[in-house]
Coordinates of C-alpha atoms and ligand atoms in Angstrom, one line a residue:
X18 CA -9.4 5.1 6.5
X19 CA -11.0 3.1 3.5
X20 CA -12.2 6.2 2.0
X21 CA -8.8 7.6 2.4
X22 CA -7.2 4.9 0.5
X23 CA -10.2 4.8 -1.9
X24 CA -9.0 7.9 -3.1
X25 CA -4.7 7.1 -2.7
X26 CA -5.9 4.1 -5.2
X27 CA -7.6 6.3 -8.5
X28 CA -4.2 6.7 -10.2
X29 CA -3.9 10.6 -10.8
X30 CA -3.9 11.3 -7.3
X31 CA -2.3 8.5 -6.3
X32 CA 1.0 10.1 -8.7
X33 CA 0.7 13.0 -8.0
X34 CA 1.4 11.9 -4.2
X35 CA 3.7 9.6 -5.2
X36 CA 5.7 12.6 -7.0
X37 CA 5.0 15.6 -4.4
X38 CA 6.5 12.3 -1.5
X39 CA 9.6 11.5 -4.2
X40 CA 10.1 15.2 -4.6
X41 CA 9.9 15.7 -0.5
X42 CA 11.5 12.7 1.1
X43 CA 14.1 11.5 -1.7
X44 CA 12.4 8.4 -2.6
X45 CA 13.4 6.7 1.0
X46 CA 10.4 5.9 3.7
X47 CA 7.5 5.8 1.2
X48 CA 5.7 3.1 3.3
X49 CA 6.2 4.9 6.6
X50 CA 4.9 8.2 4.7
X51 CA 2.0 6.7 2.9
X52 CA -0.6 7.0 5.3
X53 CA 0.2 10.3 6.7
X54 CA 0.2 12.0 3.3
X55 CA -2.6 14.3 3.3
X56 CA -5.2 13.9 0.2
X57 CA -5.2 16.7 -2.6
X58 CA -8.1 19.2 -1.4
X59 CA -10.0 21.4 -3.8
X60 CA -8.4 24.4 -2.4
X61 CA -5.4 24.4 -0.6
X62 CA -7.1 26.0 3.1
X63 CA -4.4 27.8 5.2
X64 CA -5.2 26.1 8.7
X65 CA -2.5 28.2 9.6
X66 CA -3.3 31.5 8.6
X67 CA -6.6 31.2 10.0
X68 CA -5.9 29.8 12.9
X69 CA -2.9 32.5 13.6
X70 CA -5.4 35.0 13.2
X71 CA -7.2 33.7 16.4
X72 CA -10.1 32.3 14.3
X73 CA -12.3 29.4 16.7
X74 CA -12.2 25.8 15.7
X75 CA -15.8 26.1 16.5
X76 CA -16.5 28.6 14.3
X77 CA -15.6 26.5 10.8
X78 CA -16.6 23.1 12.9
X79 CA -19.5 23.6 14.8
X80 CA -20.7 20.6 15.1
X81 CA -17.7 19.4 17.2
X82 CA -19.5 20.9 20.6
X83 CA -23.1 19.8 19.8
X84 CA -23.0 16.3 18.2
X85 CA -21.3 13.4 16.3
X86 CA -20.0 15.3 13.3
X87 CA -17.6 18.0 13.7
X88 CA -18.3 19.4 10.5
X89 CA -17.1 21.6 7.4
X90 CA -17.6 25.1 6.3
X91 CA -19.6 25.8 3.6
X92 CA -18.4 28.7 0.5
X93 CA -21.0 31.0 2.2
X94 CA -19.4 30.9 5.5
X95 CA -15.7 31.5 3.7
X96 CA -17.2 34.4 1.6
X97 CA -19.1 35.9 4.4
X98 CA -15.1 37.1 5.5
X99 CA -13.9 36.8 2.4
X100 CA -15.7 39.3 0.3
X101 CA -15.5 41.8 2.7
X102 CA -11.7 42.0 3.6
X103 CA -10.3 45.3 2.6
X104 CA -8.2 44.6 -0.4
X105 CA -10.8 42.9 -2.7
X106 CA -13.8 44.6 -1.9
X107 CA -13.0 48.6 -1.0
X108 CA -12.7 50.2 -4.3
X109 CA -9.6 52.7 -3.4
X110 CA -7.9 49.3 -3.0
X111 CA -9.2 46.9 -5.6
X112 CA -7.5 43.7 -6.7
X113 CA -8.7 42.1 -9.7
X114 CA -9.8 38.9 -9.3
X115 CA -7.5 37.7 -12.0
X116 CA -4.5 39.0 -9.5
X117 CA -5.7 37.2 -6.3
X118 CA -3.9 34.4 -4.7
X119 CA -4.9 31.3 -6.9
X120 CA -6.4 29.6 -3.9
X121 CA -9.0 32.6 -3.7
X122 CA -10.0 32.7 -7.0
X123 CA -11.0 29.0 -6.9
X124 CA -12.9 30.2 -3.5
X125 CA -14.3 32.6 -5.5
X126 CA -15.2 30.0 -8.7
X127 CA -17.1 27.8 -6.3
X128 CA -19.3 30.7 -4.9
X129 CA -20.0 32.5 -8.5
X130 CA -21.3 28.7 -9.5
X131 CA -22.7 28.3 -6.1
X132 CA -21.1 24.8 -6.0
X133 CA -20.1 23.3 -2.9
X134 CA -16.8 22.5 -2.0
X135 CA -16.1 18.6 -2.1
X136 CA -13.2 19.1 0.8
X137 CA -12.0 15.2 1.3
X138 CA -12.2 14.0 4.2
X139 CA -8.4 13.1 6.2
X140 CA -9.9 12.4 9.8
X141 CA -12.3 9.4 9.6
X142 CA -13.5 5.8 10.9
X143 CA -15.2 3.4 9.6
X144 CA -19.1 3.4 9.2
X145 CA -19.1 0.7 11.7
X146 CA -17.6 2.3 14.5
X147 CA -19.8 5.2 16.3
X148 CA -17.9 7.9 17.0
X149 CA -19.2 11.2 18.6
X150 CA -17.6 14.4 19.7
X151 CA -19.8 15.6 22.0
X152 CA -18.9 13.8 25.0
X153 CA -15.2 13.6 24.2
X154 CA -15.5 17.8 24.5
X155 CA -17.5 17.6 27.2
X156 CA -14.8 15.7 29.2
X157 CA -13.0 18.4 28.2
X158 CA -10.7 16.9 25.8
X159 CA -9.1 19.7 23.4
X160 CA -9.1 19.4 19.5
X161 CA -5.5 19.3 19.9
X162 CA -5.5 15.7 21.7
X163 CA -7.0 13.9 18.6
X164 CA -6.4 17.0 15.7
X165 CA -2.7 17.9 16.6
X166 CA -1.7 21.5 16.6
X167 CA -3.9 22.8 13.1
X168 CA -2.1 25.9 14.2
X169 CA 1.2 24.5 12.3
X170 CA -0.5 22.5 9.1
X171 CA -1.7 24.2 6.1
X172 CA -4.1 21.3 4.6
X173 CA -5.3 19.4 7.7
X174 CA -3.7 15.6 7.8
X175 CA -4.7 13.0 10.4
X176 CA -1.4 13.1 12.9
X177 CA -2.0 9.7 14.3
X178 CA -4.3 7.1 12.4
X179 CA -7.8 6.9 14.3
X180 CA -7.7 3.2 14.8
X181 CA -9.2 0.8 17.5
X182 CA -5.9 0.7 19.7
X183 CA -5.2 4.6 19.7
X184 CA -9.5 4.5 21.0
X185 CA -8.9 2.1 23.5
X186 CA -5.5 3.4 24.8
X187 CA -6.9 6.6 26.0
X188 CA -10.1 5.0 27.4
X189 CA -7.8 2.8 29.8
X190 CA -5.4 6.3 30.3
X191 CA -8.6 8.3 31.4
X192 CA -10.0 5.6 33.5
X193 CA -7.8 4.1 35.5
X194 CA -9.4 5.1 38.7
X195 CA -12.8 4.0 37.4
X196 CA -12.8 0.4 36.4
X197 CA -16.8 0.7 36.2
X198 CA -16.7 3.6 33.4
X199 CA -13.3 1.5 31.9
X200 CA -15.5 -1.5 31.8
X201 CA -18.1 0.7 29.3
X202 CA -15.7 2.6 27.6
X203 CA -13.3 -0.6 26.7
X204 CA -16.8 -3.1 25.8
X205 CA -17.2 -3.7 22.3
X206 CA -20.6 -1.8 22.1
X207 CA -19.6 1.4 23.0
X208 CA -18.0 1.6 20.0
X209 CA -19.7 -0.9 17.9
X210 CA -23.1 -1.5 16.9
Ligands
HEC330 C1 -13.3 35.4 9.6 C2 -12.6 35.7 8.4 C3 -12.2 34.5 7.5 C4 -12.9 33.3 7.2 C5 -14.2 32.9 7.7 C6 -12.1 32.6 6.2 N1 -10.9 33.4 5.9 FE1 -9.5 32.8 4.6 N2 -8.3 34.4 5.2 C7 -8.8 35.4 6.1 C8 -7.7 36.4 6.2 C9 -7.8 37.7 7.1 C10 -6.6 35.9 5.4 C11 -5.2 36.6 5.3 C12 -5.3 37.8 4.3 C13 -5.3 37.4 2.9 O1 -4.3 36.7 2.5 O2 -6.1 37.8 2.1 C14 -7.0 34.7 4.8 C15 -6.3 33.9 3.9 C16 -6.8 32.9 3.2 C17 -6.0 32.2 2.1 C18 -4.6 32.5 1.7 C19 -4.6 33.5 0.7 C20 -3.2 33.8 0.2 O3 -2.7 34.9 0.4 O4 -2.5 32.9 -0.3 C21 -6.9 31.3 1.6 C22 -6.6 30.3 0.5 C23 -8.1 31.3 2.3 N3 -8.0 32.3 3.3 C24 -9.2 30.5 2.1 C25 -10.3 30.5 2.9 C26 -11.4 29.5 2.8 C27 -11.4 28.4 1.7 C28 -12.3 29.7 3.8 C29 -13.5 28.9 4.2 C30 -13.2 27.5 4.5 C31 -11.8 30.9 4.5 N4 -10.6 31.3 4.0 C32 -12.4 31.4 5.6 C33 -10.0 35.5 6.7 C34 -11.0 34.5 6.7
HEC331 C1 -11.8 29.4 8.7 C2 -12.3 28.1 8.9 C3 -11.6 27.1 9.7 C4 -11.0 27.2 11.0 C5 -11.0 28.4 11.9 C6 -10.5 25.9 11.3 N1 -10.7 25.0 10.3 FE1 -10.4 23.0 10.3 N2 -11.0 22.8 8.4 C7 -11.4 23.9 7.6 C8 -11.6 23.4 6.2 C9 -12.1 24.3 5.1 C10 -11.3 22.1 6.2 C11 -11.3 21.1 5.0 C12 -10.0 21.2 4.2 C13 -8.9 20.4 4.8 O1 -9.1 19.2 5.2 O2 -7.8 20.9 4.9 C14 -10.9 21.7 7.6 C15 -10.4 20.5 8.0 C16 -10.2 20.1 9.3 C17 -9.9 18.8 9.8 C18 -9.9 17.6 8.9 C19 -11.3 17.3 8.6 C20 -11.7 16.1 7.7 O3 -12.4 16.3 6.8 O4 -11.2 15.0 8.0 C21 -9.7 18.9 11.1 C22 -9.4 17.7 12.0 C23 -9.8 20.3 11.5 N3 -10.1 21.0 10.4 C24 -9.6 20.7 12.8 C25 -9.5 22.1 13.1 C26 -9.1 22.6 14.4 C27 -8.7 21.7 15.6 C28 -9.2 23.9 14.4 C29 -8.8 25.0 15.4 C30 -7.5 24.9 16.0 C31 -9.7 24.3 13.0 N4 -9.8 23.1 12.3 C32 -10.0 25.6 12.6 C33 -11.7 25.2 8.1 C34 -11.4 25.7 9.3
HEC332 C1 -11.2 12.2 21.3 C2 -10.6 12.6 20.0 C3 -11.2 13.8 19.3 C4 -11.3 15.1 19.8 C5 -11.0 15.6 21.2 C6 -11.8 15.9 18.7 N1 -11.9 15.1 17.6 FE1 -12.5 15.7 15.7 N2 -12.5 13.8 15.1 C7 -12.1 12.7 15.8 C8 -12.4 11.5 15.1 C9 -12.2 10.1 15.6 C10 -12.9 11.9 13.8 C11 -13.5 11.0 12.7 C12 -15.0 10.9 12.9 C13 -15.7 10.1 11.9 O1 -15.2 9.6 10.9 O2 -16.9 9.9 12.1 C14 -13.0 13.4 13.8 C15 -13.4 14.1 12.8 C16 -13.3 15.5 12.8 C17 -13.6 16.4 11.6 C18 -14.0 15.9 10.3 C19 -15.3 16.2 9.8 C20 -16.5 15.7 10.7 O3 -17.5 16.3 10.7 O4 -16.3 14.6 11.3 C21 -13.4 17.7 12.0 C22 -13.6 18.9 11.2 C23 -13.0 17.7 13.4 N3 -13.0 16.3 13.9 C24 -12.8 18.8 14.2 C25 -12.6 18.8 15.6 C26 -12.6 20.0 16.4 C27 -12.8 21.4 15.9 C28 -12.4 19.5 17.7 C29 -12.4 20.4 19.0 C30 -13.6 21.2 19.2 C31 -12.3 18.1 17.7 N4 -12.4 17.7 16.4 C32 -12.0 17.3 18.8 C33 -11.6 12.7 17.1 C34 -11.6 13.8 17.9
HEC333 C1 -7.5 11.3 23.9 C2 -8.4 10.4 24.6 C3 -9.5 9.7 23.8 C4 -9.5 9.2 22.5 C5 -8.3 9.2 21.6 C6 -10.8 8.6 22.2 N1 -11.6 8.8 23.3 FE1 -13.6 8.2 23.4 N2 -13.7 9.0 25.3 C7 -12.7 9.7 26.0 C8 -13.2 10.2 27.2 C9 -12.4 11.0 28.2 C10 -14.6 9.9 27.2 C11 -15.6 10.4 28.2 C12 -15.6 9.4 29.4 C13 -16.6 9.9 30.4 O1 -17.8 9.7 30.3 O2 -16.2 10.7 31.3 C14 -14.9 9.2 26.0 C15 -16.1 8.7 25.6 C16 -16.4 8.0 24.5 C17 -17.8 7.5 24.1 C18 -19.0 7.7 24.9 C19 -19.3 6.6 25.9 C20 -20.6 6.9 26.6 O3 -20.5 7.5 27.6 O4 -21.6 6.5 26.0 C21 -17.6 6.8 22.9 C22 -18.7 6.1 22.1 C23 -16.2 7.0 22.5 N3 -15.5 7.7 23.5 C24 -15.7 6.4 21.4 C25 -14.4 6.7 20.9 C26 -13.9 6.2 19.7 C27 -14.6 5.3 18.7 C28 -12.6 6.6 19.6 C29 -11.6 6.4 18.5 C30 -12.0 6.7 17.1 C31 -12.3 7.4 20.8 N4 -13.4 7.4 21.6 C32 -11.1 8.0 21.1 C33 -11.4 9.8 25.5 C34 -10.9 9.4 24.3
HEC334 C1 -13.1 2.8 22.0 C2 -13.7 2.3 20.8 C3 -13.6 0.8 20.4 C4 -13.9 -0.2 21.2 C5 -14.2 -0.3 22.7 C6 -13.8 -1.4 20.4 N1 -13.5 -1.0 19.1 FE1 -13.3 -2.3 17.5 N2 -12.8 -0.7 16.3 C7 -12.7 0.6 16.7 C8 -12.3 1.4 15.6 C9 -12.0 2.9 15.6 C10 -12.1 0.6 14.5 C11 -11.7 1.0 13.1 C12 -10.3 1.2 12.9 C13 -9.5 -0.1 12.9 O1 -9.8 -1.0 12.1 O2 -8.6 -0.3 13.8 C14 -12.5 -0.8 15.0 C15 -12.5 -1.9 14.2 C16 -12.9 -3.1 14.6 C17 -13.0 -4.3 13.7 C18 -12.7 -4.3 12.2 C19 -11.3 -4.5 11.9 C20 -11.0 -4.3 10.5 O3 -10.0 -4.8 10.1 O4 -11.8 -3.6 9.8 C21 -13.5 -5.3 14.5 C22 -13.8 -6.7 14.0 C23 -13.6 -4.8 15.8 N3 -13.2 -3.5 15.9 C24 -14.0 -5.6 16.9 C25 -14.1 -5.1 18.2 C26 -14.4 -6.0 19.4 C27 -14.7 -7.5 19.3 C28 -14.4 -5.2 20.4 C29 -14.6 -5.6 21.9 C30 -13.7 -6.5 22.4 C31 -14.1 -3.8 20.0 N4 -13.9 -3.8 18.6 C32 -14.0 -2.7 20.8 C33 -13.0 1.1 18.0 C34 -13.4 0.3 19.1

């Protein structure tokens, strides 16, 4: 969350939210909206276009199933499809570059300069906490539990804010017939170093 409001507090973004949440919500419930506005991104990624097209969480965030970090794609791994989908790349078919969606030329920008994409994070804890995927996936929690549906967003946003009581309110939920695993999962170290 501090990043997050790191970046609310530079003042260009911070307007431009300020005007996009005016322009959206009439000026009324600013404080109530604040924290669920999701930060400008670099490119404007379609969760729900991809998504729709039955694309795997796992395949942009790979890390979710293996460890800690869940994860995000790289220009490579966006290009890899990208470049080879029908309309820019078949000749017969061509679309100049200068006539592609604006969002896919800046893809395309950050792969000519082979630049990484700085994507801004939305779902985060602080450094002091240890959070992990891996054995939250391998209780079989979905995405969905903690991620909402990303079939339904276009830039991801955090549906609930990650903080200590939304943690420990589904570690008492998923362990009420185990007060020995509650005792771990509700002790300060678990989650703290
Ligand atoms: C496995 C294939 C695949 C991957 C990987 C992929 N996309 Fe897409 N993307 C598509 C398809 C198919 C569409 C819909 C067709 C279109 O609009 O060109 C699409 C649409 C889009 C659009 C909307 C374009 C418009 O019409 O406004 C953007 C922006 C976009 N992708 C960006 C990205 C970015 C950024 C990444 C990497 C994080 C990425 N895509 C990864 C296949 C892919
Ligand atoms: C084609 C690639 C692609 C697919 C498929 C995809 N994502 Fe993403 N995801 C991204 C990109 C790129 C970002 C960074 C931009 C953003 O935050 O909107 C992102 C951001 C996120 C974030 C916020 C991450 C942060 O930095 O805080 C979450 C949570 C997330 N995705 C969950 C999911 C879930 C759940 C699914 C499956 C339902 C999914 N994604 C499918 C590419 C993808
Ligand atoms: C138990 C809740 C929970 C579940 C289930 C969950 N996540 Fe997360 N996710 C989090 C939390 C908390 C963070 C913030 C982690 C941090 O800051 O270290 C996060 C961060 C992320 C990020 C941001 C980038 C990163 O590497 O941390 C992505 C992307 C993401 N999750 C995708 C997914 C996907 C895909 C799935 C399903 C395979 C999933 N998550 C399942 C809670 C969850
Ligand atoms: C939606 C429910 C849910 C949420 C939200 C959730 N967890 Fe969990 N967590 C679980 C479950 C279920 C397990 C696995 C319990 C087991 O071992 O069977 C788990 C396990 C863990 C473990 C591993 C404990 C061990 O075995 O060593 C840690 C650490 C952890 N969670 C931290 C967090 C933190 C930090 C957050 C908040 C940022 C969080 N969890 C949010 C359900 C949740
Ligand atoms: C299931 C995970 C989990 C457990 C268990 C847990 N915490 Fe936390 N804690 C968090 C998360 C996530 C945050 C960061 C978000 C927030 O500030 O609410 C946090 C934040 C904190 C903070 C900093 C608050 C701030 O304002 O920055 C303190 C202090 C703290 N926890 C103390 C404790 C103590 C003491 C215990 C044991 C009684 C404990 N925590 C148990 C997840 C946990």
């Amino acid at each position: 969350m501090e990043r997050i409001f790191e970046v609310l507090k530079k003042p260009a973004v911070y307007y431009s939210l300020l005007i996009a949440v005016l322009a959206v919500v009439g000026g009324a419930a600013w404080a109530v909206y604040q924290t669920q506005i999701p930060p400008e991104q670099p490119i404007n990624f379609p969760h729900n276009i991809h998504v729709g097209l039955q694309m795997q969480c796992l395949y942009c965030h790979p890390g979710a199933w293996r460890q800690a970090s869940a994860g995000l794609p790289t220009q490579d791994k966006c290009w890899a499809c990208h470049q080879q989908l029908k309309k820019y790349s078949d000749p017969a078919a061509i679309v100049p570059l200068e006539e592609w969606p604006v969002e896919l030329q800046k893809l395309a920008g950050y792969v000519e300069r082979n630049e990484p994409i700085p994507w801004v994070p939305v779902a985060i804890v602080p450094d002091h906490v240890h959070f992990n995927h891996r054995p939250h996936i391998a209780a079989e929690l979905a995405c969905q539990d903690c991620h909402g549906d990303m079939s339904k967003v276009t830039v991801a946003e955090n549906p609930q804010t990650m903080n200590m009581g939304w943690c420990i309110t589904c570690h008492q939920k998923k362990t009420v017939d185990d007060p020995e695993k509650r005792e771990k999962l509700i002790s300060c170290e678990t989650c703290h170093y």
